[in-house]
Coordinates of C-alpha atoms (C1' of nucleotides) in Angstrom, one line a residue:
Chain O
M1 CA 170.0 93.4 178.0
S2 CA 169.2 92.5 181.6
E3 CA 172.4 90.4 181.4
G4 CA 174.2 93.7 180.6
N5 CA 172.8 95.2 183.7
V6 CA 173.9 92.3 185.8
R7 CA 177.5 92.5 184.6
R8 CA 177.4 96.3 185.1
R9 CA 176.3 95.9 188.7
A10 CA 178.8 93.2 189.4
T11 CA 181.8 95.3 188.2
R12 CA 180.7 98.4 190.1
A13 CA 179.7 96.9 193.5
A14 CA 180.7 99.0 196.5
R15 CA 182.4 101.6 194.3
A16 CA 183.6 105.1 195.0
P17 CA 181.6 107.7 193.1
L18 CA 182.8 108.7 189.7
S19 CA 184.9 111.8 189.3
R20 CA 185.3 114.0 186.2
A21 CA 189.0 113.2 186.0
E22 CA 188.4 109.5 186.2
V23 CA 185.9 109.6 183.3
V24 CA 188.3 111.6 181.2
E25 CA 191.1 109.1 182.0
V26 CA 189.1 106.1 181.0
A27 CA 187.8 107.8 177.9
L28 CA 191.4 108.5 176.8
R29 CA 192.4 104.9 177.2
Y30 CA 189.2 103.8 175.4
V31 CA 190.0 106.0 172.4
D32 CA 193.6 104.9 172.3
E33 CA 192.4 101.3 172.2
H34 CA 189.2 101.4 170.1
G35 CA 189.4 104.6 168.0
L36 CA 187.6 107.9 168.2
D37 CA 184.5 106.6 166.4
A38 CA 184.0 103.9 169.0
L39 CA 183.9 106.5 171.8
T40 CA 180.2 106.6 172.6
M41 CA 178.5 107.8 175.7
R42 CA 176.9 104.5 175.9
A43 CA 180.0 102.4 175.3
L44 CA 182.0 104.5 177.8
A45 CA 179.3 104.1 180.3
T46 CA 179.3 100.3 179.9
Q47 CA 183.1 100.3 180.2
M48 CA 182.8 102.1 183.5
G49 CA 179.9 100.0 184.8
V50 CA 177.5 102.9 184.9
Y51 CA 174.4 104.2 183.1
P52 CA 175.1 106.6 180.2
T53 CA 173.2 109.3 181.9
A54 CA 175.6 109.2 184.8
L55 CA 178.3 110.6 182.5
Y56 CA 176.1 113.6 181.8
W57 CA 176.1 114.6 185.4
H58 CA 180.0 114.8 185.4
M59 CA 180.9 115.8 181.9
G60 CA 178.0 117.8 180.4
D61 CA 177.6 116.5 176.9
K62 CA 179.8 114.6 174.5
A63 CA 181.5 117.6 173.0
Q64 CA 182.8 118.6 176.4
L65 CA 183.9 115.1 177.0
V66 CA 185.9 115.0 173.8
A67 CA 187.4 118.4 174.5
A68 CA 188.5 117.3 177.9
V69 CA 190.1 114.2 176.5
S70 CA 192.0 116.0 173.8
A71 CA 193.3 118.5 176.4
K72 CA 194.7 115.6 178.3
V73 CA 197.0 114.8 175.4
L74 CA 198.7 118.1 175.7
E75 CA 199.3 117.4 179.3
D76 CA 201.6 114.6 178.3
I77 CA 204.1 116.9 176.7
V78 CA 207.5 116.7 178.4
L79 CA 209.0 120.2 178.7
P80 CA 212.8 120.2 179.0
S81 CA 214.2 122.1 181.9
G82 CA 215.4 125.0 179.8
H83 CA 217.7 127.8 181.0
D84 CA 220.9 125.9 180.3
M85 CA 219.9 125.5 176.6
R86 CA 220.0 127.9 173.7
W87 CA 216.5 129.1 172.6
D88 CA 216.7 127.3 169.3
D89 CA 217.7 124.0 170.8
W90 CA 215.0 124.3 173.3
L91 CA 212.4 124.9 170.7
S92 CA 213.5 122.0 168.6
T93 CA 213.4 119.7 171.6
V94 CA 209.9 120.8 172.7
A95 CA 208.6 120.5 169.1
L96 CA 209.8 116.9 168.9
S97 CA 208.3 116.3 172.4
C98 CA 204.9 117.7 171.1
R99 CA 205.0 115.3 168.2
D100 CA 205.8 112.4 170.5
A101 CA 202.9 113.2 172.7
M102 CA 200.5 113.3 169.8
R103 CA 201.9 110.1 168.4
R104 CA 201.2 108.4 171.6
H105 CA 197.5 109.2 171.0
P106 CA 197.1 109.2 167.2
N107 CA 193.4 108.6 167.4
L108 CA 193.0 112.0 169.0
A109 CA 195.0 113.9 166.4
P110 CA 192.0 115.0 164.5
V111 CA 190.5 116.5 167.6
I112 CA 193.6 118.3 168.7
G113 CA 193.9 119.9 165.3
S114 CA 190.4 121.0 165.0
Q115 CA 189.4 121.8 168.6
L116 CA 190.1 125.1 170.2
A117 CA 191.5 123.3 173.3
V118 CA 191.4 126.1 175.8
T119 CA 192.3 124.5 179.1
T120 CA 194.7 125.3 181.9
T121 CA 196.5 122.1 181.1
A122 CA 198.2 123.8 178.2
L123 CA 199.4 126.7 180.2
P124 CA 202.8 125.3 181.1
L125 CA 203.6 124.9 177.4
V126 CA 202.4 128.4 176.6
E127 CA 204.4 129.9 179.4
R128 CA 207.6 128.2 178.4
V129 CA 207.3 128.9 174.7
I130 CA 206.6 132.6 175.4
D131 CA 209.5 132.7 177.8
V132 CA 212.0 131.2 175.4
L133 CA 210.8 133.4 172.5
E134 CA 211.3 136.5 174.7
R135 CA 214.8 135.3 175.4
A136 CA 215.3 135.0 171.7
G137 CA 214.6 138.7 171.4
F138 CA 210.9 138.9 170.4
T139 CA 208.6 141.2 172.2
G140 CA 205.1 142.7 172.0
Q141 CA 202.9 142.1 169.0
T142 CA 205.7 140.3 167.1
L143 CA 206.1 137.9 170.1
I144 CA 202.5 136.9 169.7
E145 CA 202.8 136.4 166.0
V146 CA 206.0 134.3 166.3
Y147 CA 204.4 132.3 169.1
N148 CA 201.4 131.5 166.8
T149 CA 203.9 130.6 164.1
V150 CA 205.6 128.1 166.2
I151 CA 202.5 126.5 167.8
G152 CA 200.5 126.5 164.6
F153 CA 203.3 124.9 162.8
V154 CA 204.0 122.1 165.2
L155 CA 200.4 121.2 166.2
G156 CA 199.1 121.7 162.7
W157 CA 201.9 119.8 160.9
V158 CA 201.6 116.7 163.1
T159 CA 197.8 116.7 162.8
L160 CA 198.2 116.5 159.1
E161 CA 200.9 113.8 159.4
L162 CA 198.6 111.6 161.5
S163 CA 195.5 112.1 159.4
Q164 CA 193.8 109.1 158.0
G165 CA 191.9 108.0 154.9
P166 CA 188.2 106.9 154.9
A167 CA 187.7 103.4 156.1
E168 CA 191.1 102.4 157.5
G169 CA 190.5 98.7 157.0
N170 CA 189.6 99.0 153.3
D171 CA 192.6 99.1 151.0
E172 CA 190.8 98.9 147.7
W173 CA 190.8 102.7 147.3
Q174 CA 194.5 102.7 148.1
Q175 CA 195.4 100.5 145.1
E176 CA 192.9 102.4 143.0
Y177 CA 194.5 105.7 143.9
E178 CA 198.0 104.5 143.4
A179 CA 197.0 103.3 139.9
Q180 CA 195.4 106.6 139.1
L181 CA 198.5 108.5 140.4
R182 CA 200.9 106.4 138.3
S183 CA 198.9 106.9 135.2
A184 CA 198.8 110.7 135.6
N185 CA 199.4 112.5 132.3
P186 CA 203.2 113.3 132.1
T187 CA 202.7 116.4 129.9
A188 CA 200.1 117.8 132.3
Y189 CA 202.2 116.9 135.4
P190 CA 205.8 116.9 134.4
A191 CA 207.3 117.8 137.7
L192 CA 205.2 115.2 139.5
T193 CA 206.1 112.6 136.9
R194 CA 209.8 113.3 137.3
N195 CA 209.6 112.7 141.1
L196 CA 206.8 110.2 141.2
D197 CA 208.8 107.4 142.9
L198 CA 210.0 109.7 145.6
L199 CA 206.6 111.3 146.1
A200 CA 204.3 108.3 146.0
N201 CA 203.1 107.5 149.5
N202 CA 205.7 109.8 151.0
A203 CA 204.3 113.2 150.4
F204 CA 201.2 115.1 151.6
L205 CA 198.3 114.8 149.3
V206 CA 199.8 111.9 147.4
R207 CA 200.2 109.2 150.1
W208 CA 197.7 106.6 151.1
D209 CA 199.2 105.4 154.4
S210 CA 198.8 107.5 157.5
G211 CA 201.7 108.9 159.5
R212 CA 200.6 106.5 162.2
D213 CA 202.0 103.6 160.2
R214 CA 204.6 105.5 158.2
P215 CA 206.1 108.2 160.3
M216 CA 207.4 111.2 158.3
D217 CA 210.5 111.7 160.6
L218 CA 212.8 113.2 158.1
S219 CA 210.2 115.6 156.8
F220 CA 209.4 116.8 160.2
E221 CA 213.0 117.4 161.0
T222 CA 213.4 119.4 157.8
A223 CA 210.3 121.4 158.7
L224 CA 211.7 122.1 162.1
D225 CA 215.0 123.1 160.6
V226 CA 213.3 125.5 158.2
L227 CA 211.2 127.0 161.1
I228 CA 214.3 127.6 163.3
R229 CA 216.3 129.1 160.4
G230 CA 213.3 131.3 159.6
L231 CA 213.1 132.5 163.2
R232 CA 216.8 133.3 163.3
A233 CA 216.5 135.3 160.1
K234 CA 213.5 137.1 161.5
R235 CA 215.4 138.2 164.6
E236 CA 218.2 139.5 162.3
Chain B
M1 CA 155.8 111.0 157.1
S2 CA 153.8 110.3 154.0
E3 CA 153.7 114.1 153.8
G4 CA 157.5 114.0 153.5
N5 CA 157.2 111.5 150.7
V6 CA 154.8 113.7 148.8
R7 CA 157.1 116.8 149.0
R8 CA 160.0 114.6 148.0
R9 CA 158.3 113.3 145.0
A10 CA 157.1 116.8 144.1
T11 CA 160.6 118.2 144.2
R12 CA 162.0 115.5 142.1
A13 CA 159.4 114.9 139.5
A14 CA 160.8 114.1 136.1
R15 CA 164.3 114.5 137.2
A16 CA 167.6 113.3 135.7
P17 CA 169.3 110.5 137.7
L18 CA 171.7 111.5 140.4
S19 CA 175.3 111.7 139.7
R20 CA 178.2 111.3 142.1
A21 CA 179.4 114.8 141.4
E22 CA 176.0 116.3 142.0
V23 CA 175.7 114.6 145.4
V24 CA 179.1 115.9 146.4
E25 CA 178.2 119.4 145.3
V26 CA 175.0 119.5 147.2
A27 CA 176.7 118.1 150.3
L28 CA 179.4 120.8 150.2
R29 CA 176.8 123.5 150.1
Y30 CA 174.9 121.8 152.8
V31 CA 177.9 121.7 155.1
D32 CA 178.7 125.3 154.4
E33 CA 175.2 126.3 155.4
H34 CA 174.4 124.0 158.2
G35 CA 177.7 122.7 159.6
L36 CA 179.5 119.4 159.5
D37 CA 177.5 117.8 162.2
A38 CA 174.3 118.5 160.3
L39 CA 175.5 116.5 157.3
T40 CA 173.6 113.3 157.6
M41 CA 172.9 110.7 155.0
R42 CA 169.2 111.2 155.8
A43 CA 169.3 115.0 155.8
L44 CA 171.2 115.1 152.5
A45 CA 168.8 112.6 151.0
T46 CA 165.8 114.7 152.0
Q47 CA 167.6 117.8 150.6
M48 CA 168.0 116.1 147.3
G49 CA 164.5 114.6 147.2
V50 CA 165.6 111.1 147.4
Y51 CA 165.8 108.1 149.7
P52 CA 168.9 107.8 151.9
T53 CA 169.8 104.5 150.4
A54 CA 170.0 106.1 147.0
L55 CA 173.1 107.9 148.2
Y56 CA 174.8 104.7 149.0
W57 CA 174.5 103.6 145.5
H58 CA 176.5 106.6 144.3
M59 CA 178.8 107.3 147.2
G60 CA 179.6 104.2 149.1
D61 CA 179.3 105.1 152.8
K62 CA 179.4 108.3 154.7
A63 CA 183.2 108.3 155.2
Q64 CA 183.7 108.3 151.4
L65 CA 181.1 111.1 151.0
V66 CA 182.9 113.3 153.5
A67 CA 186.3 112.5 151.9
A68 CA 184.9 113.5 148.5
V69 CA 183.5 116.7 149.9
S70 CA 186.7 117.7 151.6
A71 CA 188.6 117.0 148.4
K72 CA 186.4 119.5 146.6
V73 CA 187.6 122.3 148.9
L74 CA 191.2 121.9 147.6
E75 CA 189.8 122.1 144.1
D76 CA 188.9 125.7 144.8
I77 CA 192.5 126.8 145.3
V78 CA 193.5 129.5 142.8
L79 CA 197.0 128.8 141.4
P80 CA 198.7 131.9 140.1
S81 CA 200.1 131.5 136.6
G82 CA 203.7 131.4 137.8
H83 CA 206.7 131.5 135.5
D84 CA 207.0 135.2 135.6
M85 CA 207.2 135.2 139.4
R86 CA 210.1 134.5 141.8
W87 CA 209.7 131.2 143.6
D88 CA 209.3 132.8 147.0
D89 CA 206.6 135.2 145.8
W90 CA 204.7 132.4 144.1
L91 CA 204.8 130.3 147.3
S92 CA 203.5 133.2 149.4
T93 CA 200.7 133.8 146.9
V94 CA 199.6 130.2 146.8
A95 CA 199.8 129.9 150.6
L96 CA 197.4 132.8 151.0
S97 CA 195.2 131.3 148.3
C98 CA 195.1 128.0 150.1
R99 CA 194.0 129.8 153.3
D100 CA 191.3 131.6 151.4
A101 CA 189.9 128.4 150.0
M102 CA 189.8 126.9 153.4
R103 CA 188.2 130.0 154.9
R104 CA 185.5 129.8 152.3
H105 CA 184.5 126.4 153.8
P106 CA 185.5 126.7 157.4
N107 CA 183.1 123.9 158.5
L108 CA 185.3 121.5 156.5
A109 CA 188.6 122.6 158.0
P110 CA 188.6 119.8 160.6
V111 CA 188.2 117.2 157.8
I112 CA 190.9 118.7 155.6
G113 CA 193.3 118.6 158.5
S114 CA 192.6 115.1 159.6
Q115 CA 191.8 113.4 156.3
L116 CA 194.4 111.9 154.1
A117 CA 192.7 113.5 151.1
V118 CA 194.2 111.5 148.3
T119 CA 192.3 112.5 145.2
T120 CA 193.3 113.6 141.8
T121 CA 191.8 117.0 142.5
A122 CA 194.9 118.0 144.5
L123 CA 197.3 117.0 141.7
P124 CA 197.5 120.5 140.1
L125 CA 198.6 121.9 143.5
V126 CA 201.1 119.2 144.0
E127 CA 202.5 119.6 140.5
R128 CA 203.0 123.4 140.8
V129 CA 204.5 123.3 144.3
I130 CA 207.0 120.7 143.3
D131 CA 207.8 122.6 140.1
V132 CA 208.5 125.8 141.9
L133 CA 210.5 124.1 144.6
E134 CA 212.7 122.6 141.9
R135 CA 213.2 126.0 140.5
A136 CA 214.2 127.2 143.9
G137 CA 217.0 124.6 143.7
F138 CA 215.7 121.7 145.8
T139 CA 216.1 118.2 144.4
G140 CA 215.6 114.5 145.3
Q141 CA 214.9 113.5 148.9
T142 CA 215.4 117.1 150.1
L143 CA 212.7 118.2 147.6
I144 CA 210.2 115.9 149.1
E145 CA 211.0 117.0 152.6
V146 CA 210.8 120.6 151.7
Y147 CA 207.5 120.0 149.9
N148 CA 206.1 118.3 153.0
T149 CA 207.4 121.2 155.1
V150 CA 205.4 123.7 153.0
I151 CA 202.2 121.8 152.6
G152 CA 202.1 120.6 156.2
F153 CA 202.7 124.1 157.4
V154 CA 200.0 125.8 155.3
L155 CA 197.2 123.2 155.6
G156 CA 198.0 122.4 159.2
W157 CA 198.3 125.9 160.4
V158 CA 195.0 127.0 158.8
T159 CA 193.3 123.9 160.2
L160 CA 194.4 125.0 163.7
E161 CA 193.3 128.6 163.0
L162 CA 189.8 127.5 162.0
S163 CA 189.4 125.1 164.9
Q164 CA 186.4 125.5 167.2
G165 CA 185.5 125.0 170.8
P166 CA 182.8 122.6 172.0
A167 CA 179.3 123.9 171.6
E168 CA 179.8 127.0 169.5
G169 CA 176.6 128.6 170.7
N170 CA 177.5 128.2 174.4
D171 CA 179.6 131.1 175.7
E172 CA 179.6 130.2 179.4
W173 CA 182.8 128.2 179.1
Q174 CA 184.4 131.2 177.3
Q175 CA 183.8 133.5 180.2
E176 CA 184.8 130.8 182.6
Y177 CA 188.0 130.2 180.8
E178 CA 188.9 133.8 180.5
A179 CA 188.4 134.2 184.3
Q180 CA 190.6 131.2 184.9
L181 CA 193.2 132.5 182.6
R182 CA 193.3 136.0 184.1
S183 CA 193.6 134.5 187.6
A184 CA 196.6 132.4 186.7
N185 CA 199.4 132.4 189.3
P186 CA 201.9 135.2 188.3
T187 CA 204.8 133.5 189.9
A188 CA 204.1 130.2 188.2
Y189 CA 203.4 131.9 184.9
P190 CA 205.5 135.1 184.8
A191 CA 206.0 135.3 181.0
L192 CA 202.3 134.6 180.4
T193 CA 201.3 137.2 182.9
R194 CA 203.6 139.8 181.4
N195 CA 202.0 139.3 178.0
L196 CA 198.5 138.4 179.1
D197 CA 196.6 141.2 177.4
L198 CA 198.3 140.6 174.1
L199 CA 197.9 136.8 174.3
A200 CA 194.3 136.5 175.6
N201 CA 192.0 135.4 172.7
N202 CA 194.8 136.1 170.2
A203 CA 197.1 133.2 170.6
F204 CA 196.8 129.4 170.0
L205 CA 195.8 127.5 173.2
V206 CA 194.7 130.7 175.0
R207 CA 191.9 132.0 172.8
W208 CA 188.2 131.2 172.9
D209 CA 187.0 132.6 169.6
S210 CA 187.7 130.6 166.4
G211 CA 189.7 132.0 163.5
R212 CA 186.4 131.8 161.7
D213 CA 185.2 134.9 163.6
R214 CA 188.6 136.3 164.5
P215 CA 191.0 135.8 161.6
M216 CA 194.6 135.6 162.5
D217 CA 195.9 137.5 159.5
L218 CA 199.0 139.0 160.9
S219 CA 200.1 135.8 162.5
F220 CA 199.7 133.9 159.3
E221 CA 201.7 136.5 157.4
T222 CA 204.4 136.2 160.0
A223 CA 204.3 132.5 159.8
L224 CA 204.6 132.7 156.0
D225 CA 207.5 135.1 156.3
V226 CA 209.3 132.7 158.7
L227 CA 208.7 129.8 156.3
I228 CA 210.1 131.7 153.3
R229 CA 213.1 133.0 155.2
G230 CA 213.8 129.5 156.4
L231 CA 213.6 128.0 152.9
R232 CA 216.0 130.7 151.6
A233 CA 218.4 129.9 154.4
K234 CA 218.1 126.2 153.6
R235 CA 219.0 126.7 150.0
E236 CA 222.0 128.6 151.1
Chain Z
dA1 C1' 171.5 101.0 136.3
dC2 C1' 169.2 103.4 139.6
dC3 C1' 166.1 103.9 143.3
dT4 C1' 162.2 102.7 146.8
dG5 C1' 160.7 100.9 151.2
dA6 C1' 161.2 98.5 155.3
dA7 C1' 163.9 97.0 158.8
dC8 C1' 168.0 96.6 162.3
dA9 C1' 171.0 97.9 165.6
dC10 C1' 172.6 101.6 167.2
dC11 C1' 173.2 106.8 168.7
dG12 C1' 173.0 111.5 172.0
dT13 C1' 170.1 113.6 175.2
dT14 C1' 166.1 114.8 178.4
dC15 C1' 163.6 114.1 182.3
dA16 C1' 161.6 112.1 186.2
dA17 C1' 162.6 109.3 189.9
dG18 C1' 165.3 107.1 193.3
dT19 C1' 168.8 107.2 197.3
Chain Y
dA1 C1' 175.1 115.0 195.3
dC2 C1' 175.0 111.2 192.4
dC3 C1' 172.9 107.8 189.8
dT4 C1' 169.0 104.7 187.8
dG5 C1' 165.6 103.8 184.4
dA6 C1' 162.6 104.8 180.7
dA7 C1' 161.7 107.3 176.8
dC8 C1' 162.3 110.3 172.5
dA9 C1' 164.0 111.5 168.3
dC10 C1' 167.3 110.6 165.8
dC11 C1' 171.5 108.0 163.3
dG12 C1' 174.3 104.8 159.5
dT13 C1' 173.7 100.8 157.0
dT14 C1' 171.8 96.3 154.9
dC15 C1' 168.9 94.0 152.0
dA16 C1' 165.1 92.8 149.2
dA17 C1' 162.3 94.5 145.9
dG18 C1' 160.8 97.4 142.3
dT19 C1' 161.4 99.7 137.4

DNA sequence: ACCTGAACACCGTTCAAGT
DNA sequence: ACCTGAACACCGTTCAAGT
């Protein structure tokens, strides 16, 4: 306990004052390494050689910290240059780029999917997507709806892909579920039974490994293809 | 403290033993009423007139409880009868029905989006979607990919729609964000500036009210339309 | 089998105080 | 302005014990 204090002091001797940006940075790395549940005001404080209450001065409360950290993930999205590409190619590229950014910080996927995430860090993405959809011919109210279609699809889909089961370490429930799935009544579930080997652990709602370990690359590409084809048809 | 025990005892006098199903039921209602953060092993135990540790006997730990509760939301999805409908109409109906089910339990949206949710409760949905996609002409590996396209789109999109900002009660950050948004540099963000009035609080990443309070009905319908058109094109 | 009761090692957050 | 230090009211979870 006093030992902890000593180490803390040692690490932080003659140190520049904390900044909000620095706290968020360290928190992001911490979550990447130790998981979202391990992100604790106290743990982060210890990591930074500071008292927990110091974080409150910079960040407000924990909810705001988490919001700031999740916003930083979207900052990482690489936006292709653009005006030399067709609108549909550009959209595909940026969708894959969003997915990559989220895959780089899978522990934050739940937060990205469920947090409003209003920050100026996302504005470049918004600007470019709106721009390219205008070039595709969408305007006014339809433009907004199509924008929401695209963003909701990409961010939502990948959130689901990266979702996890309870207790990642525990694989008893995995085997139990697989057994339960394979013994499903064939007359009650004929279509499922017909395709069981293809579905098992490969399809949403009937898989036990997360997209973290088992990327759903082909499905995402198909989803993207469906999206683009749908948008083309919508333009008519 | 001993007062608490007395009330607990009173509520639960001559009571049938707890069942797993009952715990999950009460937990779902509790989350609907008080929010996900308020769901605590201790609070739920008090609600049920029982010691916290009694829950552990039935549910395992909290992660498993939450998983079971979120699975129950999917149980609520109304599946239209089917074989008298065209595949595309059926898919639209069931997508709207999924969204309705999630909107009935908005506090659980973050969990549905981010939890693997492997339970037999989702099997009817899986069966029917697979069945209808086969009828639409998809088979084998493509069938799986298209299935993932559909499920990922619907569940993911609605998860995003129902997402919330940090500290729901606090509306300082909302005003602050709106001000920040409206003062965005017009030369850096021309497309955004052109459509600012349409976008503000209506589009993903630039809204401050949750889809709980501000349903994105039109956008979801458009998204659905794009999905269906895309699937039609994919069949060719 | 099902639950009580006590205990442990944590949390987030507030508030006064230092510099 | 920025941080320490102590304190408060909680958590989830384990384990022994009761019936």
